Short mmCIF file of C-alpha atoms and ligand atoms in Angstrom, two decimals:
data_model
loop_
_atom_site.label_atom_id
_atom_site.label_comp_id
_atom_site.label_asym_id
_atom_site.label_seq_id
_atom_site.Cartn_x
_atom_site.Cartn_y
_atom_site.Cartn_z
CA ALA S 1 27.28 26.03 31.53
CA LEU S 2 27.16 25.38 28.08
CA TYR S 3 23.93 25.25 26.37
CA PRO S 4 22.16 27.75 28.37
CA VAL S 5 24.02 30.24 27.14
CA LEU S 6 24.46 28.16 22.86
CA ALA S 7 20.33 27.69 23.03
CA THR S 8 20.50 32.24 23.93
CA VAL S 9 22.32 33.08 21.44
CA ALA S 10 20.79 30.93 18.72
CA ALA S 11 18.07 32.72 20.04
CA TYR S 12 18.86 35.84 19.63
CA LEU S 13 20.20 35.33 16.03
CA LEU S 14 16.81 33.68 15.23
CA GLY S 15 14.76 37.23 16.45
CA SER S 16 16.66 39.35 14.95
CA LEU S 17 15.26 37.77 11.28
CA SER S 18 12.50 40.77 10.80
CA PHE S 19 10.38 39.27 9.11
CA ALA S 20 8.13 42.09 8.12
CA VAL S 21 11.70 43.42 5.83
CA ILE S 22 11.93 39.96 4.90
CA VAL S 23 8.16 39.29 4.04
CA THR S 24 7.57 42.63 2.01
CA ARG S 25 10.95 42.18 -0.30
CA LEU S 26 10.46 38.52 -1.80
CA MET S 27 6.43 39.77 -2.06
CA GLY S 28 8.34 42.46 -3.92
CA LEU S 29 6.30 44.86 -2.28
CA SER S 30 8.20 47.96 -0.52
CA ASP S 31 9.68 47.90 2.65
CA PRO S 32 7.23 48.94 6.42
CA ARG S 33 10.75 50.83 7.28
CA THR S 34 9.54 53.73 4.43
CA TYR S 35 5.92 54.17 5.72
CA GLY S 36 3.26 54.38 8.62
CA SER S 37 5.11 54.03 11.59
CA LYS S 38 7.77 53.15 9.61
CA ASN S 39 8.18 49.99 11.87
CA PRO S 40 9.24 46.57 10.38
CA GLY S 41 5.65 44.33 12.38
CA ALA S 42 2.80 43.23 10.99
CA THR S 43 -0.18 46.45 12.06
CA ASN S 44 2.90 48.12 9.97
CA VAL S 45 2.88 46.13 7.37
CA LEU S 46 -1.25 45.67 7.32
CA ARG S 47 -1.07 49.68 6.39
CA SER S 48 1.41 48.73 2.42
CA GLY S 49 -2.37 46.80 1.35
CA SER S 50 -1.59 43.87 2.17
CA PRO S 51 -3.40 41.91 4.15
CA VAL S 52 -1.46 38.30 3.30
CA ALA S 53 2.23 40.52 3.97
CA ALA S 54 0.79 41.20 7.25
CA VAL S 55 -0.95 37.82 8.24
CA VAL S 56 2.69 36.07 7.07
CA THR S 57 4.75 38.29 8.96
CA LEU S 58 2.40 38.69 12.63
CA LEU S 59 3.00 34.28 12.54
CA LEU S 60 6.74 33.80 10.90
CA ASP S 61 7.49 36.84 13.54
CA ALA S 62 5.74 35.24 16.49
CA LEU S 63 7.12 31.72 14.54
CA LYS S 64 10.89 33.04 16.01
CA GLY S 65 9.57 33.60 19.61
CA TRP S 66 7.77 29.95 20.16
CA LEU S 67 9.89 27.63 18.71
CA PRO S 68 12.98 28.46 21.07
CA VAL S 69 10.97 28.25 23.93
CA ALA S 70 9.43 24.82 22.75
CA LEU S 71 12.61 23.32 21.56
CA VAL S 72 13.83 24.06 25.35
CA LEU S 73 10.98 23.00 26.90
CA GLU S 74 10.08 19.57 24.69
CA PHE S 75 13.99 18.58 24.39
CA GLY S 76 15.75 20.51 26.69
CA ARG S 77 15.51 18.44 30.34
CA PRO S 78 17.61 15.42 29.98
CA HIS S 79 20.63 17.86 28.98
CA GLY S 80 20.28 20.26 32.13
CA LEU S 81 18.14 23.03 30.38
CA GLU S 82 15.96 24.14 32.77
CA ASP S 83 12.64 26.49 32.78
CA GLY S 84 15.46 29.12 33.41
CA CYS S 85 16.84 28.18 30.50
CA ALA S 86 13.47 28.35 28.32
CA ALA S 87 12.71 31.54 29.89
CA SER S 88 15.91 32.69 28.63
CA VAL S 89 16.25 31.81 25.18
CA GLY S 90 12.19 33.66 25.04
CA LEU S 91 14.22 36.99 26.30
CA ALA S 92 16.51 36.32 23.92
CA ALA S 93 14.29 36.07 20.53
CA PHE S 94 12.36 38.86 21.65
CA VAL S 95 15.61 40.83 21.56
CA GLY S 96 16.67 39.82 18.96
CA HIS S 97 13.22 41.23 17.02
CA LEU S 98 13.91 44.86 19.12
CA TRP S 99 17.55 45.02 18.00
CA PRO S 100 18.62 42.78 14.86
CA VAL S 101 22.20 41.63 14.24
CA PHE S 102 21.09 41.63 10.40
CA PHE S 103 19.34 45.04 10.53
CA ARG S 104 21.32 47.46 12.16
CA PHE S 105 19.76 46.99 14.91
CA ALA S 106 17.02 49.09 14.16
CA GLY S 107 13.72 45.95 14.92
CA GLY S 108 10.44 46.43 16.26
CA LYS S 109 8.10 46.69 19.34
CA GLY S 110 7.80 42.65 19.66
CA ALA S 111 4.32 42.23 19.64
CA ALA S 112 4.30 39.50 17.53
CA THR S 113 7.38 38.03 19.24
CA ALA S 114 6.14 38.26 22.82
CA LEU S 115 2.81 36.03 21.95
CA GLY S 116 4.83 33.12 20.49
CA VAL S 117 6.69 32.94 22.80
CA LEU S 118 3.70 32.79 25.47
CA LEU S 119 2.46 30.16 23.02
CA GLY S 120 5.55 28.88 23.41
CA ILE S 121 5.32 28.66 27.74
CA SER S 122 1.64 27.66 27.33
CA GLY S 123 -1.02 27.26 25.00
CA TRP S 124 -3.32 28.99 27.27
CA LEU S 125 -1.39 32.22 28.25
CA GLY S 126 -0.79 32.37 24.84
CA LEU S 127 -4.40 31.96 23.82
CA ALA S 128 -6.28 33.96 26.41
CA THR S 129 -3.51 36.66 26.04
CA ALA S 130 -4.54 37.20 21.89
CA VAL S 131 -8.06 37.49 22.59
CA ALA S 132 -7.46 40.04 25.34
CA TRP S 133 -4.88 42.04 22.40
CA LEU S 134 -7.90 40.91 20.43
CA VAL S 135 -11.12 42.39 22.21
CA VAL S 136 -9.04 45.91 22.58
CA ALA S 137 -7.60 46.20 19.09
CA LEU S 138 -11.99 45.47 18.02
CA VAL S 139 -13.22 47.84 20.94
CA SER S 140 -10.20 50.72 19.99
CA ARG S 141 -9.58 50.06 16.78
CA TYR S 142 -5.84 50.69 18.84
CA SER S 143 -3.31 48.41 17.51
CA SER S 144 -0.58 49.55 19.34
CA LEU S 145 -3.17 49.89 23.12
CA ALA S 146 -3.77 46.29 22.63
CA SER S 147 -0.78 44.88 22.40
CA LEU S 148 -0.10 47.04 25.27
CA VAL S 149 -3.18 45.76 27.56
CA ALA S 150 -1.95 41.83 25.99
CA ALA S 151 1.15 42.89 27.26
CA ALA S 152 0.18 43.87 30.46
CA PHE S 153 -2.26 41.41 31.00
CA ALA S 154 0.44 38.11 30.10
CA PRO S 155 1.81 38.21 33.83
CA VAL S 156 -0.29 38.47 35.30
CA CYS S 157 -2.43 36.19 33.86
CA TYR S 158 0.60 33.22 33.55
CA LEU S 159 1.22 34.17 37.32
CA LEU S 160 -2.34 33.87 38.52
CA MET S 161 -2.35 30.33 36.33
CA GLY S 162 0.39 29.35 39.24
CA GLY S 163 3.52 29.61 37.55
CA ALA S 164 7.11 29.38 37.70
CA ALA S 165 9.29 32.36 39.06
CA PRO S 166 12.02 32.37 36.18
CA MET S 167 8.85 32.94 33.04
CA ALA S 168 7.21 35.23 34.61
CA ALA S 169 10.59 37.35 35.00
CA ALA S 170 10.77 36.84 30.91
CA MET S 171 7.76 38.32 30.81
CA GLY S 172 7.78 40.99 33.44
CA ALA S 173 10.44 42.33 31.26
CA MET S 174 9.69 42.24 27.75
CA ALA S 175 6.05 43.76 28.96
CA LEU S 176 8.47 46.25 29.90
CA LEU S 177 10.39 46.47 26.48
CA LEU S 178 7.64 46.43 25.63
CA ALA S 179 6.08 49.38 26.66
CA TRP S 180 9.05 51.48 26.26
CA ARG S 181 9.00 50.80 21.81
CA HIS S 182 5.80 51.92 22.40
CA ARG S 183 6.53 54.76 23.50
CA ASP S 184 5.93 57.16 20.41
CA ASN S 185 2.40 54.83 20.54
CA ILE S 186 1.94 55.69 24.08
CA ARG S 187 2.51 59.93 23.15
CA ARG S 188 -0.01 59.22 20.03
CA LEU S 189 -2.61 57.31 21.75
CA ILE S 190 -2.41 60.15 24.63
CA ALA S 191 -2.74 62.96 22.33
CA GLY S 192 -4.95 61.34 20.17
CA LYS S 193 -3.23 61.03 16.40
CA GLU S 194 -2.38 57.40 16.71
CA ALA S 195 -3.48 55.71 13.81
CA ARG S 196 -6.50 53.20 13.96
CA LEU S 197 -6.69 49.86 12.93
CA GLY S 198 -8.60 50.12 9.25
CA GLY S 199 -8.40 53.41 9.32
CA ARG S 200 -7.48 55.33 5.71
CA LYS S 201 -4.83 57.74 7.19
CA ALA S 202 -2.17 56.23 7.83
CA VAL S 203 0.67 57.96 10.70
CA ARG S 204 3.06 60.41 9.90
O1 LIG G 301 2.92 46.04 17.91
C1 LIG G 301 3.37 46.70 16.69
C2 LIG G 301 2.02 47.89 17.12
O2 LIG G 301 1.29 47.68 18.16
C3 LIG G 301 1.86 48.92 16.44
O3 LIG G 301 2.42 49.28 15.37
O4 LIG G 301 3.15 50.22 13.33
O5 LIG G 301 1.11 51.16 14.87
O6 LIG G 301 3.50 51.64 16.39
P1 LIG G 301 2.40 50.30 14.32
#
């Protein structure tokens, strides 16, 4: 079938828009790939000292995960695009964020985009996962730990809600890829060297 393939490629291209880089460039801020964790993501943009740029990055990186999933679920069925296609476009947007074709395949860690995908699948699931992230972030002040816990929480929560198999599989894959992209964070967390949110010192 042609449509699911085209939709998946389009979602990958959309996911490849690294908004941390785009937003900071448009706002005349320095490139997040040059400071802090060097990660092109909202958390690291926050380390530049611009909460506005960080929030805009978070929203746009989430939007690019939400949009393809929401479009397929809203308008896809008459064209034969079912849950499997929604799962595939969500995963493709996420993969685009991690390995963006427009940025030499050097992308981010996927937390915001995964949250967008979850919101596209189910508003309640996205909300519950965002709350899980917030609770861990507020208690620990580690953005990475919050992302790791939330990514593991989502598929479990979704299955408990009686969710569909293709989406659950996509969520499991996102959680594994997200954890792998956070491997340096995991090492720093274990060593007690991870930078905390709102902390004065950025990681090296
Ligand atoms: O999702 C990104 C966040 O979990 C960690 O980002 O910049 O602290 O490595 P960073």
